[in-house]
Coordinates of C-alpha atoms and ligand atoms in Angstrom, one line a residue:
X1 CA 69.3 -19.3 -8.4
X2 CA 65.7 -18.9 -7.6
X3 CA 63.0 -18.2 -10.2
X4 CA 61.4 -15.5 -12.1
X5 CA 61.6 -11.7 -11.7
X6 CA 58.0 -10.9 -11.0
X7 CA 58.0 -7.4 -12.5
X8 CA 59.5 -8.6 -15.7
X9 CA 57.2 -7.7 -18.8
X10 CA 59.2 -8.8 -21.7
X11 CA 57.8 -8.8 -25.2
X12 CA 59.7 -9.6 -28.4
X13 CA 59.2 -9.1 -32.0
X14 CA 61.0 -11.6 -34.1
X15 CA 63.1 -9.9 -36.6
X16 CA 65.1 -12.5 -38.5
X17 CA 65.4 -10.2 -41.5
X18 CA 68.8 -10.0 -43.1
X19 CA 69.6 -6.4 -44.0
X20 CA 72.3 -6.2 -46.6
X21 CA 74.1 -2.9 -47.2
X22 CA 77.1 -2.1 -49.2
X23 CA 78.4 0.6 -47.0
X24 CA 82.1 0.8 -46.2
X25 CA 83.4 0.4 -42.7
X26 CA 85.7 3.2 -41.7
X27 CA 86.2 2.3 -38.1
X28 CA 88.6 -0.1 -36.6
X29 CA 87.5 -2.7 -34.2
X30 CA 88.1 -2.2 -30.5
X31 CA 90.7 -4.8 -29.7
X32 CA 91.0 -6.6 -26.5
X33 CA 93.0 -9.5 -25.2
X34 CA 90.0 -11.7 -25.7
X35 CA 89.5 -11.0 -29.4
X36 CA 91.5 -13.9 -30.7
X37 CA 90.1 -16.3 -28.1
X38 CA 86.6 -15.3 -29.3
X39 CA 87.4 -15.7 -32.9
X40 CA 88.9 -19.1 -32.3
X41 CA 85.8 -20.1 -30.3
X42 CA 83.5 -18.9 -33.0
X43 CA 85.5 -20.9 -35.6
X44 CA 85.2 -24.0 -33.4
X45 CA 81.5 -23.4 -33.0
X46 CA 81.0 -23.2 -36.7
X47 CA 82.8 -26.5 -37.1
X48 CA 80.9 -28.1 -34.2
X49 CA 77.6 -27.0 -35.6
X50 CA 78.3 -28.6 -38.9
X51 CA 79.6 -31.6 -37.0
X52 CA 76.2 -32.3 -35.4
X53 CA 76.1 -35.8 -34.2
X54 CA 73.0 -37.7 -35.1
X55 CA 71.0 -34.5 -35.8
X56 CA 71.8 -33.2 -32.3
X57 CA 73.7 -30.0 -31.8
X58 CA 76.1 -30.2 -28.8
X59 CA 75.5 -27.8 -26.0
X60 CA 79.0 -26.5 -26.4
X61 CA 78.4 -25.7 -30.1
X62 CA 75.0 -24.1 -29.3
X63 CA 76.7 -22.0 -26.6
X64 CA 79.6 -20.9 -28.7
X65 CA 77.3 -19.9 -31.6
X66 CA 75.1 -17.9 -29.2
X67 CA 78.1 -16.2 -27.7
X68 CA 79.3 -15.2 -31.1
X69 CA 75.9 -13.7 -31.9
X70 CA 75.9 -11.9 -28.5
X71 CA 79.3 -10.4 -29.0
X72 CA 78.2 -8.8 -32.3
X73 CA 75.0 -7.4 -30.7
X74 CA 73.9 -4.2 -29.0
X75 CA 70.9 -3.5 -26.9
X76 CA 69.2 -0.2 -27.5
X77 CA 66.5 1.5 -25.6
X78 CA 64.1 2.5 -28.3
X79 CA 61.4 5.2 -28.6
X80 CA 58.1 3.8 -29.8
X81 CA 57.6 6.9 -32.0
X82 CA 60.8 6.5 -33.9
X83 CA 60.4 5.2 -37.4
X84 CA 61.6 1.6 -37.6
X85 CA 62.9 2.0 -41.1
X86 CA 64.8 5.1 -40.3
X87 CA 66.3 3.4 -37.3
X88 CA 67.5 0.4 -39.3
X89 CA 68.9 2.6 -42.1
X90 CA 70.8 4.6 -39.4
X91 CA 72.2 1.4 -37.9
X92 CA 73.2 -0.2 -41.2
X93 CA 75.5 2.6 -42.0
X94 CA 77.8 0.9 -39.5
X95 CA 77.6 -2.6 -41.0
X96 CA 75.4 -5.4 -42.2
X97 CA 72.7 -6.4 -39.7
X98 CA 72.1 -10.1 -39.3
X99 CA 69.1 -10.0 -37.0
X100 CA 67.1 -7.5 -35.0
X101 CA 64.0 -7.7 -32.8
X102 CA 62.1 -5.6 -30.3
X103 CA 60.8 -6.5 -26.9
X104 CA 59.2 -4.7 -24.0
X105 CA 60.6 -4.4 -20.5
X106 CA 60.3 -1.0 -18.8
X107 CA 60.0 0.5 -22.3
X108 CA 60.8 -0.9 -25.7
X109 CA 64.2 -2.3 -26.5
X110 CA 65.8 -3.4 -29.7
X111 CA 68.4 -6.1 -29.9
X112 CA 70.5 -5.6 -33.0
X113 CA 73.0 -8.3 -34.2
X114 CA 75.6 -7.1 -36.7
X115 CA 77.2 -9.3 -39.2
X116 CA 80.6 -8.6 -37.6
X117 CA 82.1 -7.0 -34.5
X118 CA 83.3 -4.1 -36.6
X119 CA 79.7 -3.0 -36.9
X120 CA 79.4 -2.8 -33.1
X121 CA 82.7 -0.9 -32.8
X122 CA 81.7 1.6 -35.5
X123 CA 78.3 2.2 -33.8
X124 CA 80.0 2.7 -30.4
X125 CA 82.5 5.2 -31.8
X126 CA 79.5 7.4 -32.8
X127 CA 77.7 7.0 -29.5
X128 CA 78.0 10.0 -27.2
X129 CA 78.2 10.3 -23.3
X130 CA 75.0 11.9 -22.2
X131 CA 75.2 15.4 -20.8
X132 CA 72.9 15.7 -17.8
X133 CA 72.5 18.8 -15.7
X134 CA 72.8 18.5 -11.9
X135 CA 73.9 14.8 -12.0
X136 CA 77.3 13.2 -12.5
X137 CA 77.7 10.1 -14.6
X138 CA 80.2 7.2 -14.3
X139 CA 81.5 7.2 -17.9
X140 CA 81.5 3.4 -18.2
X141 CA 80.8 2.6 -21.9
X142 CA 78.9 -0.5 -22.7
X143 CA 76.8 -2.0 -25.5
X144 CA 73.6 -0.8 -23.7
X145 CA 72.6 2.3 -25.6
X146 CA 69.7 4.8 -25.7
X147 CA 68.3 6.1 -29.0
X148 CA 67.7 9.8 -29.2
X149 CA 65.5 11.3 -31.9
X150 CA 66.9 14.7 -32.7
X151 CA 64.2 15.5 -35.3
X152 CA 60.9 16.5 -33.8
X153 CA 58.7 15.1 -36.6
X154 CA 57.5 11.5 -36.3
X155 CA 56.7 9.5 -39.4
X156 CA 53.0 9.2 -39.7
X157 CA 53.2 5.4 -40.5
X158 CA 54.9 4.7 -37.1
X159 CA 52.5 6.1 -34.5
X160 CA 51.9 2.8 -32.7
X161 CA 55.6 1.8 -32.4
X162 CA 57.2 -1.5 -33.4
X163 CA 55.2 -4.6 -32.8
X164 CA 56.3 -6.7 -29.9
X165 CA 55.4 -10.3 -29.4
X166 CA 54.7 -11.5 -25.8
X167 CA 57.8 -12.9 -24.2
X168 CA 56.4 -14.0 -20.8
X169 CA 54.3 -17.1 -20.3
X170 CA 50.6 -16.8 -20.9
X171 CA 48.5 -16.4 -17.7
X172 CA 47.5 -19.8 -16.3
X173 CA 43.7 -19.2 -17.1
X174 CA 44.5 -18.5 -20.7
X175 CA 46.7 -21.7 -20.8
X176 CA 43.8 -23.7 -19.3
X177 CA 41.5 -22.5 -22.0
X178 CA 44.0 -23.1 -24.8
X179 CA 44.6 -26.7 -23.6
X180 CA 41.0 -27.4 -23.2
X181 CA 40.5 -26.8 -27.0
X182 CA 43.0 -29.6 -27.8
X183 CA 41.8 -33.0 -29.0
X184 CA 44.1 -35.2 -26.9
X185 CA 46.2 -35.2 -23.7
X186 CA 49.2 -35.7 -25.9
X187 CA 48.4 -32.5 -27.8
X188 CA 47.8 -30.7 -24.5
X189 CA 51.2 -31.6 -23.2
X190 CA 52.9 -30.5 -26.5
X191 CA 50.9 -27.3 -26.5
X192 CA 51.9 -26.5 -23.0
X193 CA 55.6 -27.0 -23.9
X194 CA 55.3 -24.7 -26.8
X195 CA 53.6 -22.0 -24.8
X196 CA 56.2 -22.1 -22.0
X197 CA 59.5 -22.8 -23.5
X198 CA 62.1 -20.1 -24.2
X199 CA 61.9 -18.5 -27.6
X200 CA 64.9 -18.1 -29.9
X201 CA 64.9 -14.3 -29.1
X202 CA 64.7 -14.8 -25.4
X203 CA 67.5 -17.3 -25.5
X204 CA 69.6 -14.8 -27.5
X205 CA 68.8 -12.0 -25.1
X206 CA 70.1 -14.2 -22.2
X207 CA 73.5 -14.7 -24.0
X208 CA 73.6 -10.9 -24.7
X209 CA 73.2 -10.1 -21.0
X210 CA 76.0 -12.5 -20.2
X211 CA 78.1 -10.8 -22.8
X212 CA 77.3 -7.3 -21.3
X213 CA 78.3 -8.7 -17.9
X214 CA 81.5 -10.1 -19.3
X215 CA 82.4 -6.7 -20.5
X216 CA 82.2 -5.4 -16.9
X217 CA 84.2 -8.3 -15.5
X218 CA 86.8 -7.9 -18.3
X219 CA 87.9 -4.7 -16.7
X220 CA 89.7 -7.0 -14.2
X221 CA 90.0 -10.3 -16.2
X222 CA 90.1 -9.5 -19.9
X223 CA 90.2 -13.2 -20.9
X224 CA 87.2 -14.2 -18.8
X225 CA 83.9 -15.4 -20.2
X226 CA 80.4 -15.3 -18.6
X227 CA 78.2 -18.2 -19.5
X228 CA 74.6 -19.1 -18.8
X229 CA 73.8 -22.3 -17.1
X230 CA 70.7 -24.0 -15.6
X231 CA 67.4 -23.6 -17.3
X232 CA 68.4 -20.8 -19.5
X233 CA 70.4 -23.4 -21.6
X234 CA 69.5 -26.9 -20.4
X235 CA 66.4 -27.1 -22.6
X236 CA 63.9 -26.9 -19.7
X237 CA 63.8 -23.1 -19.4
X238 CA 60.4 -21.4 -19.2
X239 CA 59.9 -17.9 -20.3
X240 CA 60.6 -15.6 -17.3
X241 CA 63.0 -18.1 -15.6
X242 CA 66.0 -16.6 -13.8
X243 CA 69.4 -16.2 -15.6
X244 CA 72.1 -18.3 -14.0
X245 CA 75.5 -17.3 -15.0
X246 CA 79.0 -18.4 -14.3
X247 CA 82.0 -16.2 -14.4
X248 CA 84.5 -18.6 -16.1
X249 CA 88.2 -17.8 -15.4
X250 CA 89.4 -21.2 -16.5
X251 CA 90.8 -19.7 -19.7
X252 CA 93.3 -17.7 -17.8
X253 CA 95.1 -20.7 -16.4
X254 CA 98.4 -19.6 -18.2
X255 CA 100.3 -21.4 -20.9
X256 CA 102.4 -24.5 -19.9
X257 CA 105.4 -24.1 -22.0
X258 CA 108.0 -26.9 -22.6
X259 CA 111.4 -26.3 -21.1
X260 CA 112.6 -23.3 -23.2
X261 CA 116.0 -23.4 -24.8
X262 CA 117.1 -20.4 -22.9
X263 CA 116.3 -22.2 -19.6
X264 CA 114.4 -19.1 -18.5
X265 CA 110.7 -18.7 -18.1
X266 CA 108.4 -16.0 -16.6
X267 CA 105.4 -16.4 -14.2
X268 CA 102.9 -14.0 -13.2
X269 CA 103.1 -12.9 -9.6
X270 CA 99.6 -13.4 -8.0
X271 CA 98.0 -12.7 -4.7
X272 CA 97.3 -15.9 -2.8
X273 CA 94.0 -16.8 -1.2
X274 CA 93.4 -19.2 1.7
X275 CA 91.3 -21.5 -0.4
X276 CA 89.5 -21.6 -3.8
X277 CA 86.3 -20.7 -2.0
X278 CA 87.8 -17.5 -0.5
X279 CA 89.4 -16.6 -3.9
X280 CA 85.9 -16.9 -5.4
X281 CA 84.4 -14.9 -2.6
X282 CA 87.0 -12.0 -3.3
X283 CA 86.4 -12.1 -7.0
X284 CA 82.7 -12.0 -6.7
X285 CA 82.8 -9.3 -4.1
X286 CA 84.9 -7.0 -6.3
X287 CA 82.9 -7.7 -9.5
X288 CA 79.7 -7.2 -7.4
X289 CA 81.0 -3.8 -6.4
X290 CA 81.7 -3.0 -10.0
X291 CA 78.3 -4.2 -11.3
X292 CA 76.6 -2.3 -8.5
X293 CA 78.5 1.0 -9.0
X294 CA 79.1 1.0 -12.8
X295 CA 77.0 -1.7 -14.4
X296 CA 74.3 0.1 -16.6
X297 CA 70.9 -1.4 -16.0
X298 CA 72.0 -3.6 -13.1
X299 CA 70.0 -2.9 -9.9
X300 CA 69.6 -4.3 -6.4
X301 CA 72.9 -6.1 -6.3
X302 CA 73.2 -8.5 -3.4
X303 CA 76.4 -10.3 -2.5
X304 CA 75.5 -13.7 -1.2
X305 CA 79.0 -14.8 -0.5
X306 CA 78.4 -17.2 2.4
X307 CA 76.2 -19.5 0.5
X308 CA 77.4 -23.1 -0.3
X309 CA 77.9 -21.6 -3.8
X310 CA 78.8 -17.9 -3.4
X311 CA 76.9 -15.7 -5.8
X312 CA 75.8 -12.2 -6.8
X313 CA 72.2 -11.6 -7.3
X314 CA 70.7 -8.6 -9.1
X315 CA 68.1 -7.6 -11.6
X316 CA 69.1 -6.6 -15.1
X317 CA 66.4 -4.1 -15.8
X318 CA 66.7 -3.7 -19.6
X319 CA 66.1 -7.4 -20.1
X320 CA 63.8 -8.0 -17.1
X321 CA 66.0 -11.0 -16.0
X322 CA 66.6 -11.8 -12.4
X323 CA 70.3 -12.7 -12.5
X324 CA 72.5 -15.0 -10.3
X325 CA 76.2 -14.8 -11.1
X326 CA 78.5 -17.5 -9.7
X327 CA 82.1 -18.3 -10.2
X328 CA 84.1 -21.6 -10.1
X329 CA 80.9 -23.6 -10.3
X330 CA 81.9 -26.3 -12.8
X331 CA 79.7 -29.0 -11.3
X332 CA 76.6 -26.9 -12.2
X333 CA 77.9 -26.6 -15.8
X334 CA 78.1 -30.4 -15.9
X335 CA 74.6 -30.8 -14.5
X336 CA 73.4 -28.4 -17.2
X337 CA 75.1 -30.5 -19.9
X338 CA 73.6 -33.6 -18.5
X339 CA 70.1 -32.2 -18.4
X340 CA 70.5 -30.9 -21.9
X341 CA 71.6 -34.3 -23.2
X342 CA 68.7 -36.1 -21.6
X343 CA 66.3 -33.5 -23.0
X344 CA 67.7 -34.0 -26.5
X345 CA 67.5 -37.8 -26.4
X346 CA 63.8 -38.1 -26.6
X347 CA 61.2 -35.3 -27.1
X348 CA 59.0 -36.8 -24.4
X349 CA 61.6 -35.9 -21.8
X350 CA 61.1 -32.1 -22.3
X351 CA 57.4 -32.4 -22.7
X352 CA 57.1 -34.2 -19.4
X353 CA 59.4 -31.9 -17.5
X354 CA 57.6 -28.8 -18.7
X355 CA 54.3 -30.3 -17.8
X356 CA 55.3 -31.5 -14.4
X357 CA 57.0 -28.2 -13.6
X358 CA 54.0 -26.2 -14.7
X359 CA 51.6 -28.5 -12.7
X360 CA 53.9 -28.2 -9.6
X361 CA 54.2 -24.4 -9.8
X362 CA 50.4 -24.0 -10.3
X363 CA 49.8 -25.8 -7.0
X364 CA 52.5 -24.2 -5.1
X365 CA 54.7 -27.3 -4.9
X366 CA 57.5 -25.2 -6.2
X367 CA 58.1 -21.5 -5.5
X368 CA 60.4 -18.7 -6.5
X369 CA 61.0 -18.0 -2.8
X370 CA 63.7 -20.2 -1.2
X371 CA 62.2 -22.5 1.4
X372 CA 61.3 -26.1 2.2
X373 CA 59.7 -26.6 -1.3
X374 CA 60.9 -29.0 -4.0
X375 CA 63.1 -27.2 -6.4
X376 CA 62.7 -27.2 -10.2
X377 CA 66.0 -29.0 -10.4
X378 CA 64.9 -31.7 -8.0
X379 CA 61.6 -32.1 -9.9
X380 CA 63.5 -32.5 -13.1
X381 CA 65.7 -35.2 -11.6
X382 CA 62.6 -36.9 -10.4
X383 CA 61.1 -36.9 -14.0
X384 CA 64.4 -38.3 -15.4
X385 CA 64.4 -41.0 -12.8
X386 CA 60.8 -42.0 -13.5
X387 CA 61.7 -42.2 -17.3
X388 CA 64.7 -44.4 -16.5
X389 CA 62.3 -46.7 -14.6
X390 CA 59.9 -47.3 -17.5
X391 CA 60.0 -50.7 -19.0
X392 CA 61.8 -50.5 -21.4
X393 CA 63.5 -47.4 -20.1
X394 CA 63.1 -44.2 -22.1
X395 CA 66.5 -42.8 -21.1
X396 CA 69.7 -44.5 -19.9
X397 CA 71.2 -44.3 -16.5
X398 CA 74.1 -41.8 -15.8
X399 CA 76.3 -44.9 -15.1
X400 CA 75.6 -46.1 -18.6
X401 CA 76.4 -42.7 -20.1
X402 CA 79.7 -42.8 -18.2
X403 CA 80.5 -46.2 -19.7
X404 CA 80.0 -44.8 -23.2
X405 CA 82.3 -41.8 -22.5
X406 CA 85.5 -41.4 -24.6
X407 CA 88.8 -40.1 -23.3
X408 CA 87.8 -36.5 -24.2
X409 CA 84.8 -36.8 -22.0
X410 CA 86.8 -37.5 -18.9
X411 CA 86.0 -34.9 -16.3
X412 CA 86.8 -34.9 -12.6
X413 CA 85.8 -31.8 -10.6
X414 CA 87.0 -31.4 -7.0
X415 CA 87.3 -35.2 -6.7
X416 CA 83.9 -35.8 -8.2
X417 CA 83.7 -37.9 -11.4
X418 CA 81.6 -36.0 -13.8
X419 CA 82.4 -38.0 -16.8
X420 CA 79.6 -39.0 -19.3
X421 CA 79.4 -39.4 -23.1
X422 CA 78.9 -36.2 -25.2
X423 CA 78.5 -38.0 -28.5
X424 CA 74.8 -38.6 -29.0
X425 CA 75.4 -41.1 -31.8
X426 CA 77.0 -43.6 -29.3
X427 CA 73.7 -43.7 -27.2
X428 CA 71.4 -46.5 -28.3
X429 CA 67.8 -46.0 -27.0
X430 CA 65.4 -48.8 -26.3
X431 CA 62.1 -48.8 -28.2
X432 CA 59.6 -47.5 -25.7
X433 CA 56.4 -46.3 -27.4
X434 CA 54.4 -45.0 -24.5
X435 CA 52.3 -41.9 -25.2
X436 CA 52.6 -38.7 -23.3
X437 CA 49.2 -39.4 -21.8
X438 CA 50.3 -42.7 -20.5
X439 CA 53.5 -41.3 -19.1
X440 CA 51.8 -38.4 -17.4
X441 CA 49.4 -40.7 -15.7
X442 CA 52.2 -43.2 -14.8
X443 CA 54.4 -40.4 -13.4
X444 CA 51.6 -39.5 -10.9
X445 CA 51.0 -43.2 -10.1
X446 CA 54.7 -43.8 -9.6
X447 CA 55.3 -40.9 -7.1
X448 CA 51.9 -41.4 -5.4
X449 CA 53.2 -44.8 -4.3
X450 CA 56.9 -44.3 -4.1
X451 CA 58.5 -45.5 -0.8
X452 CA 60.0 -42.1 0.1
X453 CA 60.5 -43.0 3.7
X454 CA 63.0 -45.8 2.9
X455 CA 64.3 -45.1 -0.6
X456 CA 66.4 -42.6 -2.4
X457 CA 66.1 -41.4 -6.0
X458 CA 69.3 -42.1 -7.9
X459 CA 69.6 -41.4 -11.6
X460 CA 73.2 -42.5 -11.7
X461 CA 72.0 -46.1 -11.0
X462 CA 68.5 -45.6 -12.4
X463 CA 67.2 -47.6 -9.4
X464 CA 65.9 -46.6 -6.1
X465 CA 68.6 -47.1 -3.3
X466 CA 68.4 -47.3 0.4
X467 CA 68.2 -43.8 2.0
X468 CA 71.6 -42.9 3.5
X469 CA 70.0 -40.1 5.7
X470 CA 66.7 -39.3 7.4
X471 CA 65.7 -36.4 5.2
X472 CA 62.0 -36.8 4.0
X473 CA 63.0 -36.7 0.4
X474 CA 66.4 -37.9 -0.8
X475 CA 67.5 -37.3 -4.3
X476 CA 71.2 -38.2 -4.9
X477 CA 73.1 -35.3 -6.4
X478 CA 74.2 -36.8 -9.8
X479 CA 77.8 -35.7 -9.5
X480 CA 78.5 -34.9 -5.8
X481 CA 77.0 -38.2 -4.8
X482 CA 77.3 -37.7 -1.1
X483 CA 74.9 -34.8 -1.3
X484 CA 71.1 -34.7 -1.4
X485 CA 69.7 -32.2 -3.8
X486 CA 66.4 -32.0 -1.9
X487 CA 67.8 -31.7 1.5
X488 CA 65.7 -28.5 2.1
X489 CA 62.4 -30.3 1.6
X490 CA 60.4 -30.9 4.7
X491 CA 57.8 -33.6 5.4
X492 CA 54.8 -31.3 4.9
X493 CA 56.0 -30.4 1.4
X494 CA 56.7 -34.0 0.4
X495 CA 53.2 -35.0 1.7
X496 CA 51.6 -32.3 -0.4
X497 CA 53.5 -33.5 -3.4
X498 CA 52.4 -37.1 -2.9
X499 CA 48.8 -36.1 -2.2
X500 CA 48.7 -34.0 -5.3
X501 CA 50.1 -37.0 -7.4
X502 CA 47.3 -39.2 -6.0
X503 CA 44.6 -36.7 -6.9
X504 CA 46.0 -36.1 -10.3
X505 CA 46.4 -39.8 -11.0
X506 CA 42.8 -40.3 -10.0
X507 CA 41.6 -37.4 -12.1
X508 CA 43.2 -38.8 -15.2
X509 CA 41.3 -42.1 -14.7
X510 CA 37.9 -40.4 -14.6
X511 CA 36.1 -40.4 -17.9
X512 CA 34.5 -37.1 -17.0
X513 CA 37.9 -35.4 -16.9
X514 CA 40.1 -37.4 -19.2
X515 CA 38.1 -37.4 -22.5
X516 CA 38.0 -34.4 -24.9
X517 CA 34.8 -32.5 -24.6
X518 CA 34.7 -31.2 -28.2
X519 CA 35.1 -27.6 -28.8
X520 CA 33.1 -25.3 -31.0
X521 CA 34.9 -22.2 -32.4
X522 CA 33.6 -19.1 -30.5
X523 CA 32.3 -21.0 -27.4
X524 CA 34.0 -21.3 -24.0
X525 CA 35.9 -24.6 -24.0
X526 CA 35.0 -27.1 -21.3
X527 CA 38.0 -27.9 -19.1
X528 CA 39.3 -31.4 -19.5
X529 CA 42.5 -33.6 -19.2
X530 CA 45.7 -31.7 -18.4
X531 CA 43.8 -28.5 -18.1
X532 CA 41.8 -30.0 -15.3
X533 CA 45.0 -30.8 -13.5
X534 CA 46.1 -27.2 -13.6
X535 CA 42.9 -25.9 -12.0
X536 CA 43.5 -23.9 -8.8
X537 CA 40.7 -25.8 -7.1
X538 CA 43.1 -28.6 -6.8
X539 CA 45.0 -26.7 -4.2
X540 CA 42.0 -26.4 -1.9
X541 CA 41.6 -30.1 -2.5
X542 CA 45.1 -30.8 -1.2
X543 CA 44.7 -28.4 1.8
X544 CA 41.6 -30.4 2.8
X545 CA 43.4 -33.6 2.3
X546 CA 43.6 -34.6 6.0
X547 CA 39.9 -34.0 6.5
X548 CA 39.1 -36.0 3.5
X549 CA 41.1 -39.0 4.5
X550 CA 38.4 -39.7 7.0
X551 CA 35.7 -39.6 4.4
X552 CA 34.6 -42.6 2.4
X553 CA 36.1 -42.6 -1.1
X554 CA 32.7 -42.1 -2.7
X555 CA 32.2 -38.8 -0.7
X556 CA 35.7 -37.6 -1.7
X557 CA 35.1 -38.4 -5.4
X558 CA 31.7 -36.7 -5.3
X559 CA 33.3 -33.6 -3.9
X560 CA 36.0 -33.6 -6.5
X561 CA 33.5 -34.0 -9.4
X562 CA 31.4 -31.2 -7.9
X563 CA 34.4 -28.9 -7.7
X564 CA 35.1 -29.7 -11.4
X565 CA 31.6 -28.9 -12.4
X566 CA 31.8 -25.6 -10.7
X567 CA 35.0 -24.8 -12.5
X568 CA 33.5 -25.7 -15.9
X569 CA 30.5 -23.5 -15.4
X570 CA 31.8 -20.2 -13.9
X571 CA 29.1 -17.9 -12.5
X572 CA 27.8 -15.6 -15.2
X573 CA 28.5 -11.9 -14.7
X574 CA 25.4 -9.9 -13.8
Ligands
GTP601 P1 64.7 -22.5 -12.7 O1 65.6 -21.4 -12.5 O2 63.8 -22.8 -11.6 O3 63.9 -22.4 -14.0 O4 65.5 -23.9 -12.9 P2 67.1 -24.1 -12.9 O5 67.3 -25.5 -13.4 O6 67.7 -23.0 -13.5 O7 67.4 -24.1 -11.3 P3 68.2 -23.1 -10.4 O8 68.2 -21.8 -11.0 O9 67.8 -23.3 -9.0 O10 69.7 -23.7 -10.5 C1 70.5 -23.6 -11.7 C2 71.3 -24.9 -11.9 O11 72.1 -25.1 -10.9 C3 70.5 -26.1 -12.1 O12 70.0 -26.3 -13.4 C4 71.5 -27.2 -11.8 O13 72.4 -27.4 -12.8 C5 72.3 -26.5 -10.6 N1 71.7 -26.8 -9.4 C6 70.7 -26.2 -8.7 N2 70.5 -26.8 -7.5 C7 71.4 -27.8 -7.4 C8 71.7 -28.8 -6.5 O14 71.1 -28.9 -5.4 N3 72.7 -29.6 -6.8 C9 73.3 -29.6 -8.0 N4 74.3 -30.4 -8.2 N5 73.1 -28.6 -8.9 C10 72.2 -27.8 -8.6
MG602 MG1 67.7 -21.0 -12.9

């Protein structure tokens, strides 16, 4: 479930326009075994959305709403010279369009959401199988389509193609400049979150890719669903993050009927597997083959079946997403729900997580390549733990959330108690008024001095615990409590993290770096505050950490200030 797909260049144009037409629908809907299930789910979602507790939408409701939208959507490879109005007029012959937008990834794509699934069915009825000379095609029909312009003349008002908004994060240098223009560290943190978080369109596209994958898996399991989890939905996703998906077969568990009057009942005959793990491996292996051989747009399929959590990894080219598909991974769904809940409780949670994740990535503390680095998930848990340790705490402990749970929240997965409250209105927060600036500084201070050698980070208790094993960094897995989520982290990586926390904490205390420098429109802003913490020169600072330890503090500080000055006055181009 590693990070971003480097080649992804995804740009989106927000559509949001409601196109109403009065055209009749002549085509019947494709029916599948899942149709009623989907309708019921959408109905439930509509209810849940209106039943928002305390102004918070539940993750379940959000997901069901997005799934409904995705199932009414198609993804169309678009030609930049095709007239947009003509395109929409053509589509709206098939039904009302709720929303459409364009983005760029190996060409321009349009996501079109119809008002109903009939619109999609009607459009698909009209779509043709391409005829290609010298090549054979697998006639697997999906909602990924290509638009062909059969007329040669282009409309003169559409020479530049549809407008696409950037959908990847801004380059770090640009972000540093933007942040330096802000008037306070609090504003910098907020601005960073806004620049990095997933947009509405990117989030919809993630659900659409899940829905397209579901259509492939449905060839074997018509009642399955494919759901995103992890940062795509937990509220901490950054533009360009990977798409973690779960193939959910739980809905196929079969009806438990009461003793029928006839005294007879039927059961499906099923193949048996040695264990749940081997059943998951077989399912993913077959689906992987299908995605590889028949899945339009899916490339580089790898079956990673011997991992602790077996998965398929591939790139979905039309969206630019690096995808990981797992099955039978219910604990990860619970972790996603928990992170979402914490993020919803107080806006400072998301702001701090985004900032710390960005800071860590800039300095190579986290990486998209698997290795001995701290993962984004571990880092997020570290931020949550820190927020639980504030006085008064900003977020409650997991044990407290468990105490507040009602009977419907009860969840035990493979012997692990994953119960916690889902009703936001039951959670009483304490009145902590710390600013983002204070929290950021205190975060660095907290981990610069944390007794990692003896203690474990534990968000269930909200208190450090004695380390049960010798791993350099021990973060208790919130639900599988005997596991350490940061088992992979080696001593060197932990040392780098601690050193970076020390340096960052120190920098935030210096008036040269922690006060706004004033910015005049049109001039180059002077780097300050959070922007300073993201400067790449810090990496060099960390690399030279051992050497500097021997230097007196004054020498070290002088060196850091010197490096800051150099960064603020880049050499002029000759
Ligand atoms: P990015 O992909 O880096 O943006 O973050 P992510 O949160 O999506 O992380 P990742 O793709 O590595 O993992 C996806 C999800 O799997 C996480 O959000 C967690 O819910 C879960 N997960 C990942 N690693 C662990 C782990 O070590 N233990 C547990 N319990 N869950 C994990
Ligand atoms: Mg992920």
